[in-house]
Coordinates of N, CA and C in Angstrom, one line a residue:
Chain T
X160 N -5.4 -28.5 22.8 CA -6.7 -28.2 22.9 C -6.1 -26.2 23.4
X161 N -7.1 -25.1 23.2 CA -7.1 -23.7 22.6 C -6.5 -23.9 24.5
X162 N -5.0 -22.6 24.3 CA -5.3 -22.0 25.5 C -6.3 -20.7 25.9
X163 N -7.2 -20.6 25.2 CA -8.2 -19.7 26.0 C -9.9 -20.3 24.5
X164 N -10.4 -20.4 25.8 CA -11.8 -21.4 25.1 C -12.7 -20.1 25.5
X165 N -13.5 -19.8 23.9 CA -15.0 -19.4 24.4 C -15.9 -20.1 23.7
X166 N -17.2 -20.1 24.0 CA -18.5 -20.5 23.6 C -18.4 -19.4 22.2
X167 N -18.1 -19.8 21.1 CA -18.6 -18.7 19.4 C -20.2 -18.2 19.5
X168 N -21.0 -19.0 19.7 CA -22.2 -18.2 20.3 C -22.8 -18.7 18.1
X169 N -23.6 -18.2 17.5 CA -23.8 -16.8 17.9 C -25.5 -16.4 19.3
X170 N -25.2 -15.6 20.0 CA -25.9 -15.1 20.4 C -26.9 -14.4 20.1
X171 N -28.0 -14.9 19.5 CA -29.1 -13.5 19.4 C -30.3 -13.4 20.4
X172 N -30.1 -12.6 20.9 CA -31.4 -12.1 22.3 C -32.1 -11.0 22.2
X173 N -33.0 -10.3 22.5 CA -34.0 -9.3 22.2 C -33.7 -8.1 23.5
X174 N -33.9 -6.5 22.6 CA -33.7 -5.8 23.7 C -34.4 -6.0 24.8
X175 N -33.3 -5.6 26.0 CA -33.2 -5.9 27.2 C -33.4 -7.2 28.0
X176 N -33.0 -7.9 27.0 CA -32.4 -9.3 28.0 C -30.9 -9.5 28.8
X177 N -31.2 -10.3 29.5 CA -29.6 -10.8 30.4 C -28.7 -11.4 29.7
X178 N -27.6 -11.3 28.8 CA -27.0 -12.6 28.5 C -25.5 -13.0 29.3
X179 N -24.9 -13.8 29.0 CA -23.8 -14.4 29.8 C -22.8 -15.0 28.8
X180 N -21.5 -14.4 29.2 CA -20.8 -15.1 28.5 C -19.5 -15.5 29.0
X181 N -18.8 -16.8 28.5 CA -18.0 -17.8 29.7 C -16.7 -17.9 28.8
X182 N -16.0 -17.9 29.5 CA -14.4 -18.2 28.8 C -13.6 -19.1 29.6
X183 N -12.9 -19.9 29.2 CA -11.3 -21.0 30.1 C -10.6 -20.6 29.6
X184 N -9.4 -20.9 30.8 CA -8.1 -20.2 30.6 C -7.2 -21.4 30.9
X185 N -6.1 -22.2 29.9 CA -5.5 -23.2 30.6 C -4.3 -22.4 31.4
X186 N -3.7 -21.7 31.3 CA -2.9 -21.3 32.0 C -2.9 -21.4 33.7
X187 N -2.7 -21.9 34.6 CA -2.8 -21.2 35.6 C -2.4 -20.2 36.3
X188 N -0.8 -20.1 35.4 CA -0.3 -19.0 36.0 C -0.4 -17.8 34.9
X189 N -1.5 -17.2 34.4 CA -1.9 -16.6 34.2 C -2.2 -15.7 34.9
X190 N -1.8 -14.2 35.0 CA -1.6 -13.0 35.5 C -2.9 -12.1 35.4
X191 N -2.9 -11.6 34.4 CA -4.3 -10.4 34.0 C -5.3 -11.1 32.7
X192 N -6.4 -10.5 32.9 CA -7.5 -10.9 32.4 C -8.5 -10.5 31.9
X193 N -9.2 -10.1 30.5 CA -9.6 -8.7 30.5 C -10.5 -9.2 29.4
X194 N -12.0 -8.4 28.9 CA -12.7 -8.4 28.2 C -12.5 -7.5 26.9
X195 N -12.4 -7.8 25.6 CA -12.1 -6.8 25.0 C -13.8 -6.6 23.6
X196 N -14.1 -5.7 23.4 CA -15.2 -5.8 22.3 C -14.3 -5.7 20.9
X197 N -15.0 -6.0 19.8 CA -14.6 -5.7 18.7 C -16.2 -6.3 17.6
X198 N -16.4 -5.0 16.9 CA -16.7 -4.4 16.2 C -16.7 -5.1 14.3
X199 N -17.9 -5.3 13.8 CA -17.4 -6.0 12.7 C -16.2 -5.1 11.8
X200 N -14.9 -6.0 11.2 CA -14.2 -4.9 10.3 C -13.4 -3.9 11.4
X201 N -13.7 -4.4 12.4 CA -13.1 -2.9 13.1 C -11.7 -3.6 14.0
X202 N -10.8 -2.4 14.8 CA -10.2 -3.4 15.7 C -10.6 -3.4 16.9
X203 N -10.5 -4.2 18.0 CA -10.5 -4.9 19.3 C -10.4 -3.7 20.6
X204 N -11.0 -3.5 21.2 CA -11.5 -2.1 22.2 C -11.8 -2.9 23.4
X205 N -10.9 -2.1 24.4 CA -10.8 -2.5 25.8 C -12.6 -2.5 26.2
X206 N -13.4 -3.3 27.0 CA -14.1 -3.2 27.5 C -14.4 -3.6 28.9
X207 N -13.3 -4.6 29.4 CA -13.5 -3.9 30.8 C -12.1 -5.0 31.6
X208 N -11.5 -4.9 32.4 CA -10.7 -6.0 33.5 C -11.6 -6.0 34.3
X209 N -10.9 -7.4 34.1 CA -11.5 -8.3 35.3 C -11.0 -9.3 37.0
X210 N -11.6 -9.0 38.0 CA -10.7 -8.2 38.9 C -11.6 -10.2 39.7
X211 N -10.1 -11.1 40.4 CA -11.1 -12.2 41.5 C -11.9 -11.7 42.7
X212 N -11.9 -10.1 42.8 CA -13.3 -10.1 43.2 C -14.4 -9.4 42.6
X213 N -14.0 -9.5 41.2 CA -15.6 -9.4 40.2 C -15.7 -7.9 40.4
X214 N -16.5 -7.4 39.1 CA -16.1 -6.0 39.2 C -17.1 -5.3 38.0
X215 N -17.8 -4.7 38.2 CA -19.0 -3.8 37.4 C -18.7 -2.7 36.9
X216 N -19.6 -2.8 35.5 CA -19.2 -1.1 35.2 C -20.9 -1.0 34.7
X217 N -21.4 -0.5 34.6 CA -22.6 -0.1 34.5 C -23.6 -1.4 34.5
X218 N -24.2 -1.6 33.2 CA -24.8 -2.9 32.8 C -24.0 -3.9 32.9
X219 N -22.7 -3.7 33.0 CA -21.8 -5.1 32.8 C -20.7 -5.9 34.1
X220 N -21.2 -6.8 34.4 CA -20.5 -7.2 35.3 C -19.2 -8.5 35.0
X221 N -18.1 -8.3 35.2 CA -16.9 -9.4 34.7 C -17.2 -10.1 36.3
X222 N -16.2 -11.5 36.3 CA -16.3 -12.0 37.3 C -14.9 -13.0 36.8
X223 N -14.1 -13.4 38.1 CA -12.8 -14.7 37.3 C -13.1 -15.2 38.8
X224 N -12.8 -16.7 38.3 CA -12.5 -17.6 39.2 C -11.4 -18.5 38.9
X225 N -10.3 -18.2 40.1 CA -9.0 -18.3 39.4 C -9.0 -20.1 39.6
X226 N -9.3 -20.7 40.3 CA -9.6 -22.0 41.0 C -10.0 -22.9 39.9
X227 N -11.3 -22.4 38.8 CA -11.7 -22.7 38.2 C -11.0 -22.5 37.0
X228 N -10.1 -21.5 36.6 CA -10.0 -20.9 35.4 C -10.9 -20.9 34.6
X229 N -11.7 -19.7 35.1 CA -13.3 -19.8 34.3 C -13.0 -17.9 34.4
X230 N -13.6 -17.5 33.3 CA -14.0 -15.9 33.0 C -15.1 -15.9 32.6
X231 N -16.3 -15.0 33.3 CA -17.9 -14.9 33.0 C -17.5 -13.5 32.5
X232 N -18.6 -12.7 31.9 CA -18.9 -11.7 31.7 C -20.8 -11.7 31.5
X233 N -21.0 -10.3 31.6 CA -22.5 -11.0 32.3 C -23.4 -9.2 31.3
X234 N -24.0 -9.4 30.5 CA -24.8 -8.0 30.3 C -26.3 -7.6 31.0
X235 N -26.2 -7.0 31.2 CA -27.7 -6.9 31.8 C -28.4 -5.6 30.8
X236 N -29.9 -6.0 30.0 CA -30.6 -4.8 30.4 C -29.9 -4.5 28.2
X237 N -30.0 -5.4 27.6 CA -29.0 -5.0 26.1 C -29.9 -4.2 25.6
X238 N -28.6 -4.1 24.9 CA -29.1 -2.5 23.8 C -28.6 -3.0 22.4
X239 N -29.4 -2.2 21.6 CA -29.2 -2.9 19.8 C -27.3 -2.8 20.0
X240 N -26.8 -1.8 20.5 CA -25.1 -0.9 20.5 C -24.4 -2.2 20.8
X241 N -24.7 -3.0 21.9 CA -24.1 -4.2 22.1 C -23.7 -5.2 21.3
X242 N -24.4 -5.2 20.1 CA -24.0 -5.9 18.8 C -22.7 -6.0 18.4
X243 N -21.9 -6.9 19.1 CA -21.0 -7.2 18.4 C -19.7 -8.4 19.3
X244 N -18.7 -8.9 18.7 CA -18.1 -10.0 19.5 C -17.3 -9.7 20.7
X245 N -17.4 -10.1 21.4 CA -16.4 -10.1 22.5 C -15.5 -11.1 23.0
X246 N -14.2 -10.2 23.2 CA -13.3 -11.5 23.1 C -12.2 -11.2 24.5
X247 N -12.6 -12.4 24.8 CA -11.9 -13.0 26.6 C -10.5 -13.3 26.2
X248 N -9.6 -12.1 27.1 CA -8.1 -12.0 26.9 C -7.4 -13.0 28.2
X249 N -6.5 -13.5 28.1 CA -6.0 -13.7 29.5 C -3.9 -13.3 29.1
X250 N -3.1 -12.9 30.1 CA -2.2 -12.1 30.4 C -1.1 -13.3 30.7
X251 N -0.1 -13.6 30.5 CA 1.1 -14.3 31.1 C 2.2 -13.5 30.8
X252 N 3.1 -12.8 31.9 CA 4.1 -12.1 30.9 C 4.0 -11.6 29.9
X253 N 3.4 -10.9 29.5 CA 3.0 -9.6 28.3 C 2.5 -10.8 27.4
X254 N 2.3 -12.1 27.3 CA 1.7 -12.3 26.0 C 0.4 -13.0 26.5
X255 N 0.1 -11.6 25.4 CA -2.2 -11.5 25.5 C -2.1 -12.7 24.4
X256 N -3.3 -14.1 25.3 CA -3.5 -15.1 24.4 C -5.3 -14.2 24.7
X257 N -5.5 -14.5 23.0 CA -7.4 -14.0 22.8 C -8.0 -15.2 22.9
X258 N -9.2 -15.4 23.6 CA -10.2 -16.2 22.9 C -10.5 -16.1 21.2
X259 N -11.4 -17.0 20.7 CA -11.8 -16.5 19.1 C -13.3 -15.9 19.1
X260 N -13.5 -15.4 19.9 CA -14.7 -14.5 20.7 C -16.2 -15.2 20.4
X261 N -17.0 -14.6 20.8 CA -18.8 -14.6 20.9 C -19.0 -13.6 20.4
X262 N -19.9 -14.3 19.7 CA -20.8 -12.9 18.6 C -22.3 -12.9 19.4
X263 N -22.5 -11.7 19.8 CA -23.9 -11.0 20.1 C -24.7 -10.0 19.0
X264 N -25.8 -10.9 18.9 CA -26.8 -9.9 18.0 C -27.8 -10.0 19.0
X265 N -28.1 -8.3 19.0 CA -29.1 -8.0 20.0 C -30.0 -7.5 19.1
X266 N -31.4 -8.1 18.7 CA -33.0 -7.3 17.8 C -33.7 -6.9 18.6
X267 N -34.5 -5.8 17.7 CA -35.6 -5.4 18.0 C -36.7 -5.9 18.9
Chain I
X193 N -4.6 12.8 19.5 CA -3.0 12.3 19.4 C -4.1 11.5 18.3
X194 N -3.7 10.8 17.5 CA -3.5 10.2 16.1 C -3.5 8.6 16.9
X195 N -3.6 8.1 18.5 CA -3.3 7.2 18.8 C -2.1 6.1 17.7
X196 N -3.2 4.7 17.4 CA -2.0 3.7 16.9 C -2.2 4.1 15.5
X197 N -1.4 4.2 14.7 CA -1.8 4.0 13.3 C -1.0 2.8 12.4
X198 N -1.9 2.4 11.1 CA -1.4 1.3 10.6 C -1.3 2.0 9.1
X199 N -0.5 1.4 8.2 CA -0.4 1.5 7.1 C 0.3 0.1 6.6
X200 N -0.1 -0.4 5.2 CA -1.1 0.4 4.2 C -2.3 -0.8 4.8
X201 N -3.8 0.0 4.7 CA -5.4 -1.2 5.2 C -5.0 -2.2 4.5
X202 N -5.3 -1.6 3.2 CA -5.1 -2.8 2.4 C -4.1 -3.6 1.5
X203 N -3.7 -4.5 1.2 CA -2.4 -5.1 0.5 C -2.9 -6.4 -0.2
X204 N -2.3 -6.8 -1.4 CA -2.1 -8.1 -2.6 C -0.8 -7.9 -2.6
X205 N -0.7 -9.1 -2.1 CA 0.9 -9.8 -2.5 C 0.6 -11.1 -3.2
X206 N 1.9 -11.0 -3.9 CA 2.3 -13.2 -4.8 C 2.7 -13.6 -4.0
X207 N 2.6 -14.6 -3.8 CA 3.9 -15.5 -3.4 C 5.3 -15.3 -3.3
X208 N 5.9 -14.8 -2.1 CA 7.3 -15.0 -2.4 C 7.8 -13.5 -2.0
X209 N 6.8 -12.7 -2.6 CA 7.6 -11.2 -2.2 C 6.9 -10.7 -0.5
X210 N 8.0 -9.6 -0.5 CA 8.4 -9.5 0.5 C 7.7 -7.9 1.1
X211 N 7.7 -7.6 1.7 CA 6.6 -6.1 2.4 C 7.0 -6.0 4.0
X212 N 6.6 -4.4 4.1 CA 6.6 -4.5 5.9 C 5.3 -3.3 5.7
X213 N 5.0 -3.9 6.9 CA 3.6 -3.4 7.8 C 3.9 -2.6 8.3
X214 N 3.7 -0.8 8.6 CA 4.0 -0.2 9.2 C 3.2 0.1 10.7
X215 N 3.7 0.6 11.4 CA 2.8 0.7 13.0 C 3.5 1.4 13.6
X216 N 2.9 3.0 13.6 CA 3.4 4.1 15.0 C 2.7 4.5 15.6
X217 N 2.4 5.0 17.1 CA 2.2 5.1 18.2 C 2.5 6.4 18.5
X218 N 1.5 7.7 18.9 CA 1.8 8.6 19.6 C 1.9 8.9 21.0
X219 N 1.5 7.9 21.5 CA 1.0 8.3 22.7 C 2.7 8.0 23.6
X220 N 3.6 8.1 23.5 CA 4.7 7.0 24.0 C 4.8 6.1 25.0
X221 N 4.3 4.8 24.6 CA 3.9 3.8 24.9 C 5.1 3.2 25.0
X222 N 5.7 2.6 25.9 CA 6.7 1.4 25.8 C 6.5 0.3 25.2
X223 N 5.2 -0.5 25.3 CA 4.6 -2.0 25.0 C 4.2 -1.8 23.5
X224 N 4.5 -2.6 22.3 CA 3.8 -2.4 21.2 C 4.4 -3.9 20.5
X225 N 2.9 -4.3 20.3 CA 2.9 -5.8 19.4 C 2.3 -5.7 18.3
X226 N 2.9 -6.9 17.3 CA 1.7 -7.3 16.5 C 0.6 -8.6 16.8
X227 N -0.2 -8.5 16.1 CA -1.4 -9.6 16.0 C -1.9 -10.2 14.7
X228 N -2.4 -11.0 14.3 CA -3.1 -11.5 13.1 C -4.1 -12.1 13.4
X229 N -5.3 -11.9 12.6 CA -6.9 -12.3 13.3 C -7.2 -13.3 12.2
X230 N -7.2 -14.4 12.6 CA -7.9 -15.1 11.5 C -9.2 -16.1 11.5
X231 N -9.5 -16.3 10.6 CA -11.6 -16.8 11.1 C -11.3 -17.8 11.8
X232 N -12.3 -17.7 13.6 CA -12.4 -18.6 13.7 C -11.0 -19.2 14.9
X233 N -10.5 -18.5 15.0 CA -9.4 -18.1 16.2 C -8.6 -17.9 16.8
X234 N -9.3 -16.4 16.5 CA -9.1 -15.1 17.4 C -7.4 -14.7 17.3
X235 N -7.3 -14.0 17.5 CA -6.3 -12.6 17.9 C -4.8 -13.4 18.4
X236 N -3.7 -14.0 17.3 CA -2.7 -14.4 17.8 C -1.6 -13.7 17.7
X237 N -0.7 -13.6 18.8 CA 0.8 -12.9 19.1 C 1.4 -13.6 18.2
X238 N 2.3 -12.7 17.3 CA 3.2 -12.8 16.4 C 4.7 -12.1 16.8
X239 N 4.8 -11.1 17.2 CA 6.1 -10.3 18.1 C 5.8 -9.7 18.8
X240 N 6.1 -9.3 20.4 CA 6.2 -7.5 20.6 C 7.0 -7.4 21.2
X241 N 7.7 -5.7 21.9 CA 8.2 -5.2 22.3 C 8.2 -4.5 23.3
X242 N 9.0 -4.3 24.2 CA 8.6 -3.9 25.7 C 9.6 -2.7 25.6
X243 N 10.0 -2.0 24.4 CA 11.1 -0.9 24.5 C 12.1 -1.2 23.6
X244 N 12.0 0.2 23.2 CA 12.9 0.7 22.1 C 14.3 -0.3 22.2
X245 N 14.5 -1.1 20.9 CA 15.7 -2.2 21.2 C 15.7 -3.5 21.2
X246 N 14.0 -3.9 22.4 CA 13.4 -5.2 22.9 C 12.9 -5.3 22.3
X247 N 12.9 -6.9 21.3 CA 11.9 -7.6 20.3 C 11.9 -8.4 21.6
X248 N 10.6 -10.1 21.2 CA 10.4 -10.8 21.5 C 9.2 -11.6 20.5
X249 N 9.5 -13.1 20.5 CA 8.9 -13.8 20.1 C 7.1 -13.8 20.9
X250 N 6.4 -14.1 20.2 CA 5.0 -14.9 20.7 C 4.7 -16.1 20.1
X251 N 3.6 -16.2 20.0 CA 2.8 -17.3 19.8 C 3.4 -18.0 18.2
X252 N 3.4 -17.4 17.4 CA 3.6 -17.4 15.4 C 4.5 -16.5 15.0
X253 N 5.8 -16.8 15.5 CA 6.3 -15.6 14.9 C 7.4 -16.0 13.7
X254 N 6.8 -17.5 13.3 CA 7.4 -17.8 11.9 C 7.3 -17.2 10.5
X255 N 8.2 -16.6 9.9 CA 8.2 -16.0 8.4 C 8.1 -14.5 8.9
X256 N 8.6 -13.9 10.2 CA 8.2 -12.4 10.6 C 9.3 -11.9 11.5
X257 N 9.8 -10.6 10.7 CA 10.8 -10.0 11.6 C 10.6 -8.2 12.1
X258 N 11.0 -8.7 13.1 CA 10.5 -6.8 13.5 C 11.6 -5.7 14.2
X259 N 11.3 -4.9 14.1 CA 12.4 -4.5 15.0 C 11.4 -2.8 15.7
X260 N 13.1 -2.5 16.8 CA 12.1 -1.4 17.6 C 13.2 -0.5 17.7
X261 N 13.8 0.8 16.4 CA 14.4 1.5 16.7 C 14.3 2.4 17.7
X262 N 13.0 2.9 17.3 CA 12.2 4.1 18.0 C 11.1 3.9 19.0
X263 N 10.4 4.7 19.9 CA 9.8 4.5 21.0 C 8.3 4.0 19.7
X264 N 8.4 4.8 18.9 CA 6.9 5.3 17.6 C 6.9 4.4 16.8
X265 N 7.9 4.2 16.7 CA 7.6 3.1 15.7 C 7.8 1.3 15.8
X266 N 6.9 0.4 14.9 CA 6.8 -0.8 15.7 C 6.9 -2.0 14.1
X267 N 8.0 -1.8 12.9 CA 7.0 -2.0 11.6 C 7.6 -3.6 11.7
X268 N 6.5 -4.1 10.5 CA 6.4 -5.7 10.4 C 6.9 -6.0 9.4
X269 N 7.6 -6.8 9.1 CA 8.5 -7.3 7.7 C 7.9 -8.9 7.6
X270 N 7.5 -8.9 6.4 CA 7.0 -10.8 5.4 C 8.2 -10.6 4.8
X271 N 9.0 -11.5 5.0 CA 10.0 -11.7 4.9 C 9.9 -13.0 3.1
X272 N 9.0 -13.7 3.0 CA 8.6 -14.3 1.5 C 7.3 -14.5 1.9
X273 N 6.6 -14.4 1.4 CA 4.9 -14.2 1.6 C 4.6 -15.5 1.4
X274 N 3.8 -16.1 2.1 CA 3.2 -17.2 1.9 C 1.7 -17.3 1.8
X275 N 0.5 -17.9 1.0 CA -0.5 -17.6 1.0 C -1.5 -17.8 2.6
X276 N -0.8 -18.7 3.5 CA -0.8 -18.9 4.8 C -0.7 -17.6 5.7
X277 N -0.2 -16.9 5.1 CA -0.4 -15.5 5.5 C -1.1 -14.0 5.2
X278 N -2.2 -15.0 4.6 CA -3.2 -14.2 4.0 C -4.0 -14.3 5.7
X279 N -4.5 -12.7 5.6 CA -4.7 -12.4 7.4 C -5.2 -10.8 7.7
X280 N -5.8 -10.4 8.7 CA -6.1 -9.3 9.4 C -4.4 -9.3 9.9
X281 N -4.0 -8.2 10.3 CA -3.1 -7.5 11.1 C -3.1 -6.4 11.6
X282 N -3.2 -6.8 13.0 CA -3.3 -5.8 14.1 C -2.2 -5.2 14.5
X283 N -1.7 -3.9 14.5 CA -0.8 -3.2 15.2 C -1.3 -3.2 17.2
X284 N -1.0 -2.7 18.3 CA -1.1 -2.2 18.8 C -0.3 -2.3 20.4
X285 N -0.6 -1.3 21.4 CA 0.8 -0.7 21.9 C -0.1 -0.4 23.9
X286 N 0.5 -0.1 24.5 CA 0.0 0.0 25.5 C 1.5 0.8 26.7
X287 N 1.0 1.4 27.6 CA 1.8 2.4 28.4 C 2.9 1.6 28.7
X288 N 2.5 0.5 29.6 CA 3.9 0.2 30.2 C 3.4 -1.4 31.0
X289 N 4.2 -1.9 32.0 CA 4.2 -2.7 32.6 C 3.2 -2.2 34.0
X290 N 1.8 -3.0 34.1 CA 1.4 -2.8 34.8 C -0.3 -1.9 34.1
X291 N 0.0 -1.3 33.2 CA -1.4 -0.8 32.4 C -1.9 -2.4 31.8
X292 N -2.6 -1.7 31.7 CA -4.2 -3.3 31.1 C -4.8 -3.3 30.0
X293 N -4.9 -1.5 29.4 CA -5.4 -1.4 27.8 C -4.4 -1.7 27.0
X294 N -5.0 -2.4 26.0 CA -4.3 -2.4 24.8 C -4.9 -1.6 24.2
X295 N -3.9 0.0 22.9 CA -5.0 0.0 21.4 C -3.8 -0.5 20.7
X296 N -5.5 -0.7 20.0 CA -5.0 -1.3 18.6 C -5.0 -0.5 17.5
X297 N -4.6 -0.2 16.5 CA -4.7 0.2 15.1 C -5.6 -0.4 14.2
X298 N -6.3 0.4 13.6 CA -7.4 -0.2 12.7 C -7.0 -1.3 11.6
X299 N -5.7 -2.0 11.5 CA -5.6 -3.5 10.9 C -5.0 -3.0 9.6
X300 N -4.8 -4.1 9.1 CA -3.9 -4.2 7.4 C -4.3 -5.5 7.4
X301 N -5.4 -5.8 6.3 CA -5.6 -6.2 5.0 C -5.0 -7.4 4.2
X302 N -4.4 -7.9 4.5 CA -3.5 -8.9 3.6 C -3.5 -9.7 3.1
X303 N -4.0 -9.9 1.5 CA -4.0 -11.4 0.9 C -3.0 -11.8 0.0
X304 N -2.7 -13.1 0.3 CA -1.1 -13.4 -0.6 C -1.6 -14.3 -1.6
X305 N -1.4 -14.1 -2.3 CA -1.9 -15.0 -4.0 C -1.2 -16.1 -4.5

């Protein structure tokens, strides 16, 4: 079983749609959690950290459920520029574990 | 600031050859890491360093060596290249304990024939 699992997609949605990605992790002692964005053939970049209380950054909302070992990312009012692969990342003692990513394509 | 730089961008090796992938950062970050990214598997941690003179193994360290003689540089050495090491390699850095954001270099695409 992979340590961090994501639905690989692809998710193909129209502009303006709301889309949600899920991620589960196996190490219950994991300490911090993130969503990264990766454009095709580029390096990953931090989208947002994920906190137990949930956090929002504009159109993006991230949630963490430690009891269920589950992380989510919600994107509202999708833009064409949101097309990318979204990586779920879980940290335990400086060992960052990445999910394989969920690919999103937003279409006009 | 250049951020995290990696050289070369592309490399083709024959099986058994050795080489060093270079990584440098100019942000005075304590922590540096090397990852490989393969299709369908996400990024996997090879080695990491929490400061000059300190390195540790990640998830997939076999076949790779690292050293951290300065804060700025964190080279990755392939001792005897194998086709299974064909991958995209990313170097990353972050400020230190308690810092969230990792900054990634642009990657090195390595093919071993």
